[in-house]
Structures are given as structure tokens and as C-alpha cells.
Short mmCIF file of C-alpha atoms and ligand atoms in Angstrom, two decimals:
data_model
loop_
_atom_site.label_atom_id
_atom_site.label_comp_id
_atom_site.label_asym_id
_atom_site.label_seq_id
_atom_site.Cartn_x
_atom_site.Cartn_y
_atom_site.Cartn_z
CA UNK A 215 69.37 244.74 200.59
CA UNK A 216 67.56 243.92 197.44
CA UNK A 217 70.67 240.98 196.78
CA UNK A 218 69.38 239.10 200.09
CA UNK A 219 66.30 238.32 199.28
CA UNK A 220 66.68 235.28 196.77
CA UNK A 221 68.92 233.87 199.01
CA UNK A 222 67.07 233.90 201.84
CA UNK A 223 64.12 232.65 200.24
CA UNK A 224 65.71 229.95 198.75
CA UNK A 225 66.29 228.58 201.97
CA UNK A 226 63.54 228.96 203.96
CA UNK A 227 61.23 227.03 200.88
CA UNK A 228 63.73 224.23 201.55
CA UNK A 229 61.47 223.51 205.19
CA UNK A 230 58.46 223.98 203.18
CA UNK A 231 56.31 220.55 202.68
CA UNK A 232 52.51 221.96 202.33
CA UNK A 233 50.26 224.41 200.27
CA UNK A 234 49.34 226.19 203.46
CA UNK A 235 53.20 226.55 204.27
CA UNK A 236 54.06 227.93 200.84
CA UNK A 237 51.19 230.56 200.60
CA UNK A 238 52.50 231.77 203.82
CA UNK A 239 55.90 232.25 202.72
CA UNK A 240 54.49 234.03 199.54
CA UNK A 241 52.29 236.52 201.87
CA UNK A 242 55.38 236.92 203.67
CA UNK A 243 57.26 238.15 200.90
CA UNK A 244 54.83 239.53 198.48
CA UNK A 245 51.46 240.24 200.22
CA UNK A 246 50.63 243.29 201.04
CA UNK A 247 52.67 243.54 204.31
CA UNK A 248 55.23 241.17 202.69
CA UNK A 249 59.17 242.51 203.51
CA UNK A 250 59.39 242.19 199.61
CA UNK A 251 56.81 244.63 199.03
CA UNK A 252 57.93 247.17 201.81
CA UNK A 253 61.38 247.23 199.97
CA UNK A 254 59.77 247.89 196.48
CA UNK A 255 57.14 250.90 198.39
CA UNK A 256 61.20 252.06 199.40
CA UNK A 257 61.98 253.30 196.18
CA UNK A 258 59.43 256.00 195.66
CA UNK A 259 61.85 257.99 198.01
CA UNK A 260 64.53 257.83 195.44
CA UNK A 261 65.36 260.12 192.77
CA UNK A 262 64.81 259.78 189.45
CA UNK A 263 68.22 258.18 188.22
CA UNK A 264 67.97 255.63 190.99
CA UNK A 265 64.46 254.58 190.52
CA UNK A 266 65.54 253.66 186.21
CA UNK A 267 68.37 252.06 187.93
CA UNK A 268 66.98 250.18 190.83
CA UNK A 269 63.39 249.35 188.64
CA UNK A 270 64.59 246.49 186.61
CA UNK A 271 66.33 244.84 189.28
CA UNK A 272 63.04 245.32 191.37
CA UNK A 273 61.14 243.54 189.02
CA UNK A 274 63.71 240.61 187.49
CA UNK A 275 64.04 239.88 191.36
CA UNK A 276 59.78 239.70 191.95
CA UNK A 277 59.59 237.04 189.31
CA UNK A 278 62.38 235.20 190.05
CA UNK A 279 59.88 234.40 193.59
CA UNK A 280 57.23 233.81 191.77
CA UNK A 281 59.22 231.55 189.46
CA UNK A 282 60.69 229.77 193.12
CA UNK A 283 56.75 229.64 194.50
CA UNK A 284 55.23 228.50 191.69
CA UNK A 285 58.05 225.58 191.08
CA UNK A 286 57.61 224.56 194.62
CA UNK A 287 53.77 224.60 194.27
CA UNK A 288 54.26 221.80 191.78
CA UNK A 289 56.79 220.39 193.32
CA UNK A 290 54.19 219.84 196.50
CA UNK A 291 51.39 218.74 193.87
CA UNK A 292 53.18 215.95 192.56
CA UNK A 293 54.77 214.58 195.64
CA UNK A 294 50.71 214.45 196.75
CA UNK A 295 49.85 212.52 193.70
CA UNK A 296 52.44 210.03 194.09
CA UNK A 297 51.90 209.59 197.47
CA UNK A 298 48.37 208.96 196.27
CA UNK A 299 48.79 206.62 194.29
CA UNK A 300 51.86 204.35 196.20
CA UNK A 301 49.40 204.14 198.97
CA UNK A 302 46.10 202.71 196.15
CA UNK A 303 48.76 200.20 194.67
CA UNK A 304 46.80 197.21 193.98
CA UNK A 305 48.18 194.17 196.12
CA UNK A 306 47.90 191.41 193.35
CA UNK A 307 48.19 188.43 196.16
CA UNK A 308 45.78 189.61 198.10
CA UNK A 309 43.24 186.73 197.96
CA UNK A 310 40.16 187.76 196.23
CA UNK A 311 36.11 188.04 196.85
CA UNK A 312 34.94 185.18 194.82
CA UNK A 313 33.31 184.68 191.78
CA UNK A 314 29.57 184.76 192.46
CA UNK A 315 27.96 181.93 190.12
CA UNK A 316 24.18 181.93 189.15
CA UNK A 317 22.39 178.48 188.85
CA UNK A 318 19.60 177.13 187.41
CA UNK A 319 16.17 178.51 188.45
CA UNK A 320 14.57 175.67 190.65
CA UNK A 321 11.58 175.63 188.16
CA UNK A 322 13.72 175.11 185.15
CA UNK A 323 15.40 172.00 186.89
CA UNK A 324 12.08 170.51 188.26
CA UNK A 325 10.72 171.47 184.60
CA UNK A 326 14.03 169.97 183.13
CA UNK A 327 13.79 166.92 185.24
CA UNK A 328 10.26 165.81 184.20
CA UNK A 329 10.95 166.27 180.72
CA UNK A 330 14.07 164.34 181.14
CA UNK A 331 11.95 161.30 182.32
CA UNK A 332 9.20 161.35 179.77
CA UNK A 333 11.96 161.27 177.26
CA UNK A 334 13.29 158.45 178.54
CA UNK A 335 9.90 156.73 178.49
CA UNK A 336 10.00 157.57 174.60
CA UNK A 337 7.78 160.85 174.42
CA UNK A 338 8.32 164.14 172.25
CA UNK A 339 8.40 167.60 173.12
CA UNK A 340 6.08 170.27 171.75
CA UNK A 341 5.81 173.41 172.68
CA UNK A 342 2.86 175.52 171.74
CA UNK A 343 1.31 179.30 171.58
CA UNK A 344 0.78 181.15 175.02
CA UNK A 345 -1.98 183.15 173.31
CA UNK A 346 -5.24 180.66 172.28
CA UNK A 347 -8.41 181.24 170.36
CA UNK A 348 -11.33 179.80 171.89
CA UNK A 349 -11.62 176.73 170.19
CA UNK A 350 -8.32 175.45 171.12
CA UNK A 351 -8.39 176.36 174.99
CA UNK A 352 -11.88 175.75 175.21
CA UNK A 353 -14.48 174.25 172.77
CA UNK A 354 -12.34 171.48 171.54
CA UNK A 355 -11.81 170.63 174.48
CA UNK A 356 -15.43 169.78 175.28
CA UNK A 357 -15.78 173.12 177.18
CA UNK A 358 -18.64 174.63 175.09
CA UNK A 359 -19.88 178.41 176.20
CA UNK A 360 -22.31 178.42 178.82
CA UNK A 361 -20.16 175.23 180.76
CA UNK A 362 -19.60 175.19 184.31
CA UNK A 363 -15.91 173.70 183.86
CA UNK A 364 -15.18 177.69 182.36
CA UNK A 365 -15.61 178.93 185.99
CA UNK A 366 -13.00 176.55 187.19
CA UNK A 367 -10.81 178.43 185.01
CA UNK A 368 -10.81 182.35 185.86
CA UNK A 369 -9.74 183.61 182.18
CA UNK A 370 -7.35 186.81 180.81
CA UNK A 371 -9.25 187.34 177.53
CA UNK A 372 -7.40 189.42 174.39
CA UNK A 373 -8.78 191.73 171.67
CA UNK A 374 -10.36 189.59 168.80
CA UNK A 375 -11.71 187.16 170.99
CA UNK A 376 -8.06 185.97 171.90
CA UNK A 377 -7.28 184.81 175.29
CA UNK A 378 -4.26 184.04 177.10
CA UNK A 379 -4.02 180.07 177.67
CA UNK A 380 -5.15 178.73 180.84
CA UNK A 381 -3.81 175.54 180.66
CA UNK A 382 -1.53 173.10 178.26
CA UNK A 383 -4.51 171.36 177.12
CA UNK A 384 -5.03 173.02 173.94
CA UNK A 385 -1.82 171.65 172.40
CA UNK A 386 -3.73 168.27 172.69
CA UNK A 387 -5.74 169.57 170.36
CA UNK A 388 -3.02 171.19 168.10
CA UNK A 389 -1.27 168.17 167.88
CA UNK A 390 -3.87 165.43 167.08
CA UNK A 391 -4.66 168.07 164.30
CA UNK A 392 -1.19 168.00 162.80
CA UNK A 393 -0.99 164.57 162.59
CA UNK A 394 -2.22 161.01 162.53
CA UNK A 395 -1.40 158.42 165.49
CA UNK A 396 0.30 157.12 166.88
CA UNK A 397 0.99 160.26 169.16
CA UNK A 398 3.29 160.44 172.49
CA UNK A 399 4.27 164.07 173.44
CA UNK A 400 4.49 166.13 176.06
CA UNK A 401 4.23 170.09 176.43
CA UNK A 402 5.79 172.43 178.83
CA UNK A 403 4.74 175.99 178.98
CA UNK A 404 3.21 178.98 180.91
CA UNK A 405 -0.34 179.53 181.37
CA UNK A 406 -2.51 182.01 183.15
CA UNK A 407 -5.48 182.64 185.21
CA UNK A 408 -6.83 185.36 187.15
CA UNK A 409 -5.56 184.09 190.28
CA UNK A 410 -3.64 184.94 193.20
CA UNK A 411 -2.48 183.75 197.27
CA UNK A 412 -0.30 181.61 198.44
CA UNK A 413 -0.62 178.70 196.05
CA UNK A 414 -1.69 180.58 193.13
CA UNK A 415 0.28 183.22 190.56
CA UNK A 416 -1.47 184.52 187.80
CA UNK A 417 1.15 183.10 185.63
CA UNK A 418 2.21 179.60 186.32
CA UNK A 419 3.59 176.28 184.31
CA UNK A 420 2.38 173.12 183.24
CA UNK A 421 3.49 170.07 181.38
CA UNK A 422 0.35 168.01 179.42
CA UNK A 423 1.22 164.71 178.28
CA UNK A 424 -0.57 163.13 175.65
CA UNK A 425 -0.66 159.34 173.87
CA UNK A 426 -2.84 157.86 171.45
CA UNK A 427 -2.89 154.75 169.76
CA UNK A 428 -5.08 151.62 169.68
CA UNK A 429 -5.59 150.07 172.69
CA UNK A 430 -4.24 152.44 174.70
CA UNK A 431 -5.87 151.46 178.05
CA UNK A 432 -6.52 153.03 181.78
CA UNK A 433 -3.67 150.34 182.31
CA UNK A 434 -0.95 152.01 180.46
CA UNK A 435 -1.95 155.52 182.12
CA UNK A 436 -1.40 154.20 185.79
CA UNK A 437 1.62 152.17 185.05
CA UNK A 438 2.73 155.57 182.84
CA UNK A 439 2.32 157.43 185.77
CA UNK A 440 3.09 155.45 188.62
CA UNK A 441 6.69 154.84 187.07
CA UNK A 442 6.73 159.14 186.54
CA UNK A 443 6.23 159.53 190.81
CA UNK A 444 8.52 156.90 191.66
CA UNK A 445 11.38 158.32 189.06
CA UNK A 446 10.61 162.12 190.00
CA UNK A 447 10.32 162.07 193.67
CA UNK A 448 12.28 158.88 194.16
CA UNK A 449 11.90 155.85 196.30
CA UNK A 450 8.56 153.93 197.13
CA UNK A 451 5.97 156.43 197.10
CA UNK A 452 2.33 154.90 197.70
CA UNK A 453 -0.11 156.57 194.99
CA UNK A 454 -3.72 156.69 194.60
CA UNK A 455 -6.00 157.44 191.37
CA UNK A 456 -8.96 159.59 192.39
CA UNK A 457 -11.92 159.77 190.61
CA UNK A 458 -12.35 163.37 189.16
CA UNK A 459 -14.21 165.27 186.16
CA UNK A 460 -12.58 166.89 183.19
CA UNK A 461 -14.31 167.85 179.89
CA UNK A 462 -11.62 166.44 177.94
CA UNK A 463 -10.76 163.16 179.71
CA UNK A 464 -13.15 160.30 180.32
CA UNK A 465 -12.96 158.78 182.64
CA UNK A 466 -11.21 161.42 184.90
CA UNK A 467 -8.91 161.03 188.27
CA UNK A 468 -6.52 162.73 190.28
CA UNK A 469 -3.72 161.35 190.92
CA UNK A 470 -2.32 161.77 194.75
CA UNK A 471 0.73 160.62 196.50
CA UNK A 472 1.15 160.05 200.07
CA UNK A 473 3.52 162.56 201.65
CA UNK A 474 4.76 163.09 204.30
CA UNK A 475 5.07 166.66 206.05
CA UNK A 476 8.06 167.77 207.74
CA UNK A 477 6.40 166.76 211.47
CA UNK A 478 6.37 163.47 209.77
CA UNK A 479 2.66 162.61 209.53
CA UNK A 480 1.56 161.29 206.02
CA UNK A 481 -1.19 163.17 204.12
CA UNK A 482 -2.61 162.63 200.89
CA UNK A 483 -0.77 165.11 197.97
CA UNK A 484 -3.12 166.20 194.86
CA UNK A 485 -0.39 166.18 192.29
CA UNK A 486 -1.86 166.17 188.70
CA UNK A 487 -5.07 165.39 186.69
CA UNK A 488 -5.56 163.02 184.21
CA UNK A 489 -7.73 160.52 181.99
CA UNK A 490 -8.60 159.02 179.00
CA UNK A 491 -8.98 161.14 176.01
CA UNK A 492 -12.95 161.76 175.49
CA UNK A 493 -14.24 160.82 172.53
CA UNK A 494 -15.55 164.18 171.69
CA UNK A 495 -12.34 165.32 171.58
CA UNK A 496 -11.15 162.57 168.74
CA UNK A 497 -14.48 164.19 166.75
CA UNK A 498 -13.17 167.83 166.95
CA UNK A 499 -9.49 166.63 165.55
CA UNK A 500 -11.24 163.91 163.11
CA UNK A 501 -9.62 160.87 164.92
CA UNK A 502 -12.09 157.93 164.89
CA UNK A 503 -12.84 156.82 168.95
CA UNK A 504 -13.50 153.25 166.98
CA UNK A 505 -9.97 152.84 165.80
CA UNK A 506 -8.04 154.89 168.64
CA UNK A 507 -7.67 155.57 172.43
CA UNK A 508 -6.01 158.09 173.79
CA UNK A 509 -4.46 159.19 178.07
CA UNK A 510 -3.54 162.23 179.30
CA UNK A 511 -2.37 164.08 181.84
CA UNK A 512 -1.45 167.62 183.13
CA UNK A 513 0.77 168.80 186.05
CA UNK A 514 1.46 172.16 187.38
CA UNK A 515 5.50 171.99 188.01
CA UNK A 516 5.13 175.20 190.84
CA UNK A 517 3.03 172.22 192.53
CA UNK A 518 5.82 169.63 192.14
CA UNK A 519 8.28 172.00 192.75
CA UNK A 520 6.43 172.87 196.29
CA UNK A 521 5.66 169.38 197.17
CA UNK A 522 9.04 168.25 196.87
CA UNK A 523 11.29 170.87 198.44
CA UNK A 524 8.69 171.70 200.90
CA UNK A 525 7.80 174.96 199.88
CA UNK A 526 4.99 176.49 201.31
CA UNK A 527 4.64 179.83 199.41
CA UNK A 528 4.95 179.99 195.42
CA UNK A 529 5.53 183.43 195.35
CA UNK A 530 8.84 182.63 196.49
CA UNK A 531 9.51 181.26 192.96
CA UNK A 532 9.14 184.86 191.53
CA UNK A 533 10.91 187.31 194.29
CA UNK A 534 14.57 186.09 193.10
CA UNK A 535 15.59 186.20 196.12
CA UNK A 536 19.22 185.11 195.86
CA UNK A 537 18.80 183.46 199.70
CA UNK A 538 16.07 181.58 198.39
CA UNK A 539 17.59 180.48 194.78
CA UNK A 540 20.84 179.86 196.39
CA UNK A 541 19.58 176.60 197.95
CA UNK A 542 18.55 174.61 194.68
N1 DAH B 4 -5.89 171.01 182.00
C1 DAH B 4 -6.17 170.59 183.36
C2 DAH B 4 -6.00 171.80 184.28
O1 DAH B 4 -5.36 172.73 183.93
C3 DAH B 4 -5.26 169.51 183.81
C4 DAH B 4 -5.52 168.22 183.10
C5 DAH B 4 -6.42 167.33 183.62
C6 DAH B 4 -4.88 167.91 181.93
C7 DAH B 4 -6.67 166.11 183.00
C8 DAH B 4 -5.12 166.70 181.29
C9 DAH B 4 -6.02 165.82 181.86
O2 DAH B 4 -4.51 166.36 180.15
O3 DAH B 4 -6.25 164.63 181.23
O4 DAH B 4 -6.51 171.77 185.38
#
């Protein structure tokens, strides 16, 4: 009778652990076969009085299911959550991953490290624009228009007769203007050419160097720069002064090193241009070539970089790839 049902059902939901198992026991009750629902179909038989009677109780006993179902139904939600979450407790002595570190781009150390030794030898550090006129790249420089040295140097020109620097050089010419000897600086930077492969990037970094004074001699610029090798790539390393041509220097050389490759044969190394300061260049700044002489020098630092970790590619420098950073 109507009186069993709550018990019964009471019961049974006490086996009951899933959502599946719960919506059967409601279909078995209250679908539309459900035993629940046959009784309730029942009373249409009755008469009148009966059905006022047995309505209410009909319907106080539905809810009280639903009431039952829907309390288990949460009852089965939360046990899932908590289940959840005892199984995602964080295990706080696990040992953990690691904390990755960066480090110090391998052309900011080799850039840090030559600075680091001019300072030492008693120079100042300038730095200077990226984006040049013409004069200051170029025609103070001794490279007039119409010069074959302009070819060497394959240029990004600007709006307004602009152009992007393609070389440290012009800060020479910045600083002689700006003020009177005796000068000893050097200037790191980026400059540019149209220029790409394997030892080339279109953007790349140099350090000049420049001193002037009286009686500044060939002398001082070998001994200057024979110290510079022996404190940057360390050791005994036999050098060599090359004669060369640059517009601004006169007399010009090269300076090599002897290296030796990784089979362990020694070659000769180009690793940076230099000279004394040409007198046309004291004219264009107003320095008098009768009172003062002037050396200087410019490096590339990719090329130092390559030459002494044995890099063969530059464009490695510019991938950041962490396999290849990770090493310096
Ligand atoms: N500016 C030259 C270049 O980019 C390098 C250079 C050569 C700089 C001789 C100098 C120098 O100061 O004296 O190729």
C-alpha cells in the first residue's frame, strides 16, 4: 500500500553510490512504468470520496521521493568533489622542477669584457646615435661621395638624407667635436649594413676606440693593442699588424692573431682594423695635425665572439636558442 513505499525506498537508496544508479531508482518509482506511478493511475477507479481522501496523501508521498532523490543527488555530487579534490592535494615535499635562470647574452659578456679592459687601460665610454647624417658616417670621415671605400660599406639610407650607421666611426668624429684633447674613449654600439650569410647580419656591433694627444705614436697603438689580445683572449697569442687602407686612418693595418682551429693547425685571424688618425680628419673637427696625433681602432665583437668560442655561424647569436645560450 501507499504507506510502503517511503520505506522501501529509503532503503534501497542506502546501496545507491552513482548518478546512473539513482536515476534508475527514480524511473523505477516515478517514470512512466514506475510502481509509484501505477499506484497513483489506481485511483481513478475510486469513487469520489476516496479520491479527496486518498489525493493528498498521493501527492505529500510523491514529493517526499523527490525530496529523498534529489538529497541523494547531492549527496553523490559532493562525495565526487571531495574525492576530487583529496586525490589533486598538492604534496608540498615533493621535490620540485627547478628554477630555470637566464644569463647573460654571450655578446653582452664579450661586449662587457672588452670594455672592462679598456677601462682598465684608462679609456671612457661613449655611446653615440644609431641613426647618422652623412657627414658624420661618411664625409668626415674622409669618405667624400663618389669614393670607392662607400661600396665597402652596403648602406640602409633614411628619409632626409638620414642613414642608419654603418660603423662606430662617426662617434670619432662626434667626440673630437665636443671637445679638445687629450681624448681616450671607446664606443660600443650597433651598426648596419645591407648584408647577410654566415658571417654577416644586417645588424651587428662594434666597439671604436679612439686617443689623441701629442705624440701619440704607431708605438702606443701596437703596444695598446697587443696588451688588448693578450688580456681578451688570454695567454701568449702571436699578433701581426697588416698593412690595410681606411679613409680615416693613416697609415692603416689589420691587426691578425694566430689561431688555432679546433684540428689544431694555426691560421692567421683578421680581428680588427686600425691606424693613425688622418689628418683630414683633425681638419673636419678643427684639431691642428701640427699640435696632435691621434690611433684608432674598430672591432666587430660578433667576430671576437666567433673567434673565441669557435663559432662558426653568427646567426646563432640571434635564434635564442636556449641550447645554444645555455653554454656561455
Ligand atoms: N670603421 C671600420 C669598419 O667598420 C673599422 C675601423 C678601421 C675603425 C680602422 C677604425 C680604424 O677606427 O682606425 O670597417
Amino acid at each position: 500500500m501507499i504507506n510502503e513505499f517511503l520505506p522501501k525506498i529509503k532503503e534501497e537508496i542506502l546501496q545507491i553510490h552513482t548518478e546512473n544508479e539513482l536515476m534508475n531508482l527514480k524511473s523505477k518509482y516515478l517514470g512512466k512504468k514506475g510502481e509509484f506511478t501505477a499506484f497513483t493511475n489506481s485511483i481513478k477507479d475510486l469513487s469520489i470520496e476516496e479520491k479527496k481522501k486518498q489525493g493528498p496523501v498521493i501527492n505529500s508521498v510523491k514529493k517526499e521521493i523527490e525530496l529523498i532523490i534529489a538529497d541523494k543527488f547531492s549527496e553523490i555530487k559532493r562525495l565526487a568533489i571531495d574525492k576530487k579534490l583529496s586525490e589533486e592535494k598538492i604534496d608540498v615535499s615533493l621535490p620540485s622542477k627547478g628554477v630555470g635562470y637566464g644569463s647573460i647574452h654571450p655578446l653582452s659578456q664579450v661586449s662587457e669584457e672588452i670594455v672592462d679592459i679598456f677601462l682598465k687601460f684608462g679609456f671612457e665610454v661613449f655611446e653615440g646615435p644609431e641613426i647618422e647624417s652623412d657627414h658624420y658616417n661618411f664625409e668626415a670621415l674622409n669618405i667624400p661621395r663618389d669614393h670607392p671605400a662607400r661600396d665597402m660599406q652596403d648602406t640602409f639610407y633614411l628619409e632626409k638624407g638620414e642613414l642608419l650607421r654603418t660603423h662606430t666611426s662617426p662617434m670619432q668624429v662626434r667626440i673630437m667635436e665636443a671637445n679638445e684633447p687629450p681624448i681616450k674613449i671607446i664606443s660600443p654600439g650597433k651598426v648596419y649594413r645591407c648584408d647577410s650569410d654566415v658571417t654577416h647580419t644586417p645588424m651587428f656591433h662594434q666597439i671604436e676606440g679612439l686617443l689623441v694627444d701629442k705624440n701619440v705614436t704607431f708605438g702606443n697603438l701596437k703596444g695598446i693593442l697587443n696588451e688588448f689580445i693578450s688580456r681578451f683572449f688570454g695567454g701568449d697569442i702571436k699578433t701581426r699588424f697588416r698593412p690595410s687602407y681606411f679613409p680615416f686612418t693613416e697609415p692603416s693595418a689589420e691587426l691578425d692573431i694566430e689561431w688555432k682551429d679546433k684540428s689544431g693547425s694555426k691560421t692567421w685571424m683578421e680581428v680588427l682594423g686600425c691606424g693613425m688618425v688622418n689628418p683630414k680628419v683633425f681638419d673636419s673637427v678643427g684639431y691642428s695635425s701640427d699640435d696632435f696625433t691621434g690611433l684608432a681602432f674598430g672591432m666587430g665583437i660578433e667576430r671576437l665572439a666567433m673567434i673565441k668560442f669557435g663559432i662558426t655561424d653568427i646567426r646563432y647569436f640571434y635564434q635564442n636558442d636556449l641550447k645554444f645560450l645555455k653554454q656561455f
